[in-house]
Coordinates of C-alpha atoms in Angstrom, one line a residue:
A238 CA 107.8 -74.9 21.3
S239 CA 106.5 -77.8 19.4
W240 CA 105.0 -79.6 22.1
G241 CA 103.5 -75.7 23.5
H242 CA 102.2 -75.8 20.2
L243 CA 100.6 -79.2 20.7
I244 CA 99.3 -78.9 23.7
C245 CA 97.2 -75.5 22.6
C246 CA 95.4 -77.2 19.6
L247 CA 94.0 -80.3 22.2
V248 CA 92.7 -77.7 24.2
L249 CA 91.1 -76.3 21.6
L250 CA 90.4 -79.3 20.1
T251 CA 89.2 -81.0 23.6
L252 CA 87.0 -77.0 24.1
G253 CA 85.6 -77.5 20.8
V254 CA 83.9 -81.0 20.8
L255 CA 83.0 -80.3 24.1
A256 CA 81.1 -76.7 22.8
V257 CA 79.0 -79.2 19.6
V258 CA 77.8 -81.8 22.7
V259 CA 77.1 -78.9 24.7
A260 CA 75.2 -77.6 21.4
L261 CA 73.6 -81.0 20.7
V262 CA 72.4 -81.4 24.5
V263 CA 70.4 -78.6 24.5
I264 CA 68.4 -78.7 21.1
L265 CA 68.5 -82.4 21.7
T266 CA 66.9 -81.8 25.3
Q267 CA 64.3 -78.9 23.8
P268 CA 60.9 -80.3 24.2
E269 CA 59.1 -81.0 20.8
C270 CA 55.9 -79.2 20.1
G271 CA 52.8 -80.7 18.0
P272 CA 50.9 -79.1 15.6
Q273 CA 49.6 -75.4 16.7
Q274 CA 51.4 -76.1 20.3
Y275 CA 53.8 -73.8 21.9
L276 CA 56.2 -73.0 24.6
H277 CA 55.1 -69.8 25.9
G278 CA 51.9 -67.9 25.2
A279 CA 50.0 -65.0 26.2
V280 CA 45.9 -64.0 26.8
A281 CA 45.5 -59.7 27.5
A282 CA 42.0 -59.1 28.8
D283 CA 41.1 -56.0 30.5
T284 CA 41.5 -57.7 34.1
K285 CA 43.2 -60.1 35.3
I286 CA 41.0 -62.8 36.2
C287 CA 39.8 -62.5 32.7
S288 CA 43.5 -63.0 31.2
D289 CA 44.5 -66.2 34.3
I290 CA 41.1 -67.5 32.4
G291 CA 41.9 -67.6 29.2
R292 CA 46.2 -68.6 30.5
D293 CA 44.2 -71.3 32.0
I294 CA 42.2 -71.8 28.4
L295 CA 45.8 -72.0 27.0
K296 CA 47.0 -74.1 29.1
S297 CA 44.4 -77.0 29.1
G298 CA 45.0 -77.6 25.6
G299 CA 42.8 -74.5 24.3
T300 CA 43.2 -73.0 20.4
A301 CA 44.1 -69.5 20.2
V302 CA 40.4 -69.1 19.7
D303 CA 38.8 -71.0 22.4
A304 CA 41.1 -68.8 24.9
A305 CA 39.8 -65.8 23.6
I306 CA 36.3 -66.6 23.5
A307 CA 37.0 -67.5 27.4
A308 CA 38.5 -63.7 27.9
L309 CA 35.6 -62.1 26.5
I310 CA 32.4 -64.5 28.3
C311 CA 34.4 -63.8 30.9
T312 CA 34.7 -60.3 30.2
S313 CA 30.8 -59.9 28.9
V314 CA 30.6 -60.0 33.4
M315 CA 33.7 -58.3 35.0
N316 CA 33.3 -54.9 32.7
P317 CA 29.9 -56.3 31.2
Q318 CA 29.3 -52.0 29.9
S319 CA 33.1 -53.0 27.6
S320 CA 31.5 -56.9 26.3
G321 CA 28.1 -58.1 27.0
L322 CA 26.4 -61.6 24.8
G323 CA 23.5 -59.0 24.7
G324 CA 26.1 -57.0 21.7
G325 CA 27.7 -58.0 18.2
V326 CA 32.0 -58.6 17.6
I327 CA 33.7 -58.7 15.3
F328 CA 36.5 -61.9 15.1
T329 CA 39.6 -61.7 12.9
I330 CA 41.8 -64.6 13.4
Y331 CA 45.8 -64.3 12.6
N332 CA 46.7 -67.5 10.5
A333 CA 50.5 -67.4 11.4
S334 CA 51.6 -70.0 9.1
T335 CA 49.8 -69.3 6.1
G336 CA 50.3 -65.0 6.8
M337 CA 46.6 -65.6 6.0
V338 CA 43.2 -63.1 8.2
E339 CA 40.4 -64.2 8.7
V340 CA 37.2 -62.1 9.7
I341 CA 33.3 -63.0 11.2
N342 CA 31.5 -60.6 11.5
A343 CA 28.9 -61.4 13.5
R344 CA 27.7 -57.5 14.8
E345 CA 24.0 -56.8 15.4
T346 CA 21.6 -56.7 12.9
V347 CA 18.6 -54.8 12.4
P348 CA 15.7 -54.4 9.9
R349 CA 15.4 -52.8 6.8
V350 CA 13.9 -50.0 7.6
F351 CA 16.9 -48.9 9.6
L352 CA 17.9 -45.7 9.0
R353 CA 21.4 -45.3 7.7
D354 CA 22.3 -41.7 9.0
L355 CA 20.0 -42.5 11.8
L356 CA 23.0 -41.5 14.2
T357 CA 24.9 -38.7 12.7
R358 CA 21.2 -37.2 13.7
C359 CA 20.4 -39.4 17.5
A360 CA 19.1 -36.0 19.5
D361 CA 16.5 -35.9 16.7
V362 CA 14.7 -39.3 17.1
P363 CA 13.0 -40.0 19.8
I364 CA 13.6 -43.6 21.4
G365 CA 11.5 -46.7 19.4
P366 CA 11.4 -49.8 18.0
H367 CA 14.3 -48.3 15.2
W368 CA 17.6 -48.6 17.9
I369 CA 16.2 -52.3 18.3
A370 CA 18.9 -55.0 17.3
V371 CA 19.7 -58.7 17.1
P372 CA 22.4 -59.8 19.3
G373 CA 25.4 -61.4 17.3
E374 CA 28.1 -61.6 19.9
I375 CA 27.2 -65.5 21.1
R376 CA 26.6 -66.1 17.9
G377 CA 29.6 -65.5 16.2
Y378 CA 31.7 -67.2 19.6
E379 CA 30.2 -70.1 18.2
E380 CA 31.5 -69.5 14.8
A381 CA 34.7 -68.7 16.1
H382 CA 34.6 -71.9 18.1
K383 CA 33.1 -74.1 14.9
R384 CA 36.2 -73.1 12.3
Y385 CA 38.9 -73.6 14.9
G386 CA 38.3 -74.4 18.6
R387 CA 39.3 -77.6 20.2
L388 CA 37.9 -77.3 23.5
P389 CA 34.1 -78.8 24.0
W390 CA 31.9 -75.8 24.0
K391 CA 30.8 -75.5 27.4
S392 CA 33.7 -75.9 28.8
L393 CA 34.5 -72.2 27.8
F394 CA 31.9 -71.2 29.3
E395 CA 32.7 -73.1 32.8
P396 CA 35.0 -71.0 34.5
T397 CA 32.9 -67.1 33.9
I398 CA 30.1 -69.5 36.3
K399 CA 32.1 -71.0 38.7
L400 CA 33.2 -67.1 39.1
L401 CA 29.6 -66.0 38.7
S402 CA 29.5 -68.3 42.3
E403 CA 31.4 -66.6 44.4
P404 CA 32.5 -63.0 45.6
L405 CA 33.4 -61.2 42.7
V406 CA 35.8 -57.7 42.7
I407 CA 35.0 -54.6 41.2
S408 CA 37.0 -52.8 39.3
P409 CA 38.4 -48.9 39.1
V410 CA 36.3 -48.8 35.5
M411 CA 33.2 -50.2 36.4
D412 CA 33.0 -48.8 39.9
K413 CA 33.4 -44.9 38.1
I414 CA 30.2 -46.9 35.6
M415 CA 28.6 -47.9 37.9
S416 CA 28.7 -43.9 39.6
H417 CA 27.9 -42.0 36.7
K418 CA 24.0 -40.9 36.8
N419 CA 21.9 -42.9 34.6
F420 CA 23.2 -46.0 36.4
S421 CA 22.7 -44.1 39.8
E422 CA 19.6 -42.7 39.9
P423 CA 16.3 -44.8 40.9
G424 CA 13.8 -45.3 37.9
Q425 CA 16.8 -45.2 35.4
S426 CA 16.4 -47.7 32.2
L427 CA 19.6 -48.5 31.9
C428 CA 20.4 -49.0 36.0
Q429 CA 17.8 -52.2 34.9
H430 CA 19.7 -53.6 31.8
V431 CA 23.0 -53.8 33.0
L432 CA 24.3 -56.7 35.0
F433 CA 25.1 -55.9 38.5
A434 CA 24.8 -52.0 38.2
C435 CA 21.0 -52.2 40.3
H436 CA 21.7 -54.4 43.0
L437 CA 25.9 -52.9 43.4
E438 CA 25.1 -49.4 43.9
W439 CA 27.0 -48.5 47.1
Y440 CA 29.9 -51.2 46.6
L441 CA 33.4 -49.2 45.9
A442 CA 36.4 -50.3 43.5
W443 CA 37.5 -53.9 44.3
E444 CA 35.3 -54.6 47.4
E445 CA 33.8 -57.8 46.4
A446 CA 29.4 -58.5 45.8
T447 CA 28.2 -61.5 44.4
S448 CA 25.6 -61.8 42.1
P449 CA 21.9 -61.4 42.5
Q450 CA 20.3 -65.1 43.1
S451 CA 18.8 -64.4 39.6
L452 CA 21.2 -65.1 37.8

């Protein structure tokens, strides 16, 4: 009985030592991450191609802000009805290490004579200069990049510039917007000023289209 008890203790001791060794090996062989570096990350835009661009920016050493800017620039091409460099942006940045939240307000700016209740009675106000605002989106991107960017500014635009030199795939959302009468009817002002709309009237969702040479 004593020999059996001794053997049982030796087996348990061996298993315990083995478990400790395995745990140490797993811990010591884990890749180390420096400051602002992570093993896993994700970027979610409203199209796969823009999400991929943001992901690639992260993989190339960019910060979360770099990835967000690159994905937004792509979105201004893939879904210009939702986002564009001619608009404004509110950039919200969360610092996980400090728990602080920072907001960069880069919305459009308007003249002092702008009516504060203009949008509540827009049907009664004719089209005129009071509807004009100065875009702030690109300045918002620039400010966010100055504070928290790591990659060169131009590298955030390069994936989308390359995208514009190749056939583009129109998303179902873009196809639905382009089918709206304000975009599809000849002579409509929206058609003339929204990216691709006048040139791609006949394209269906998921069909490829090449951007106009003027771009």
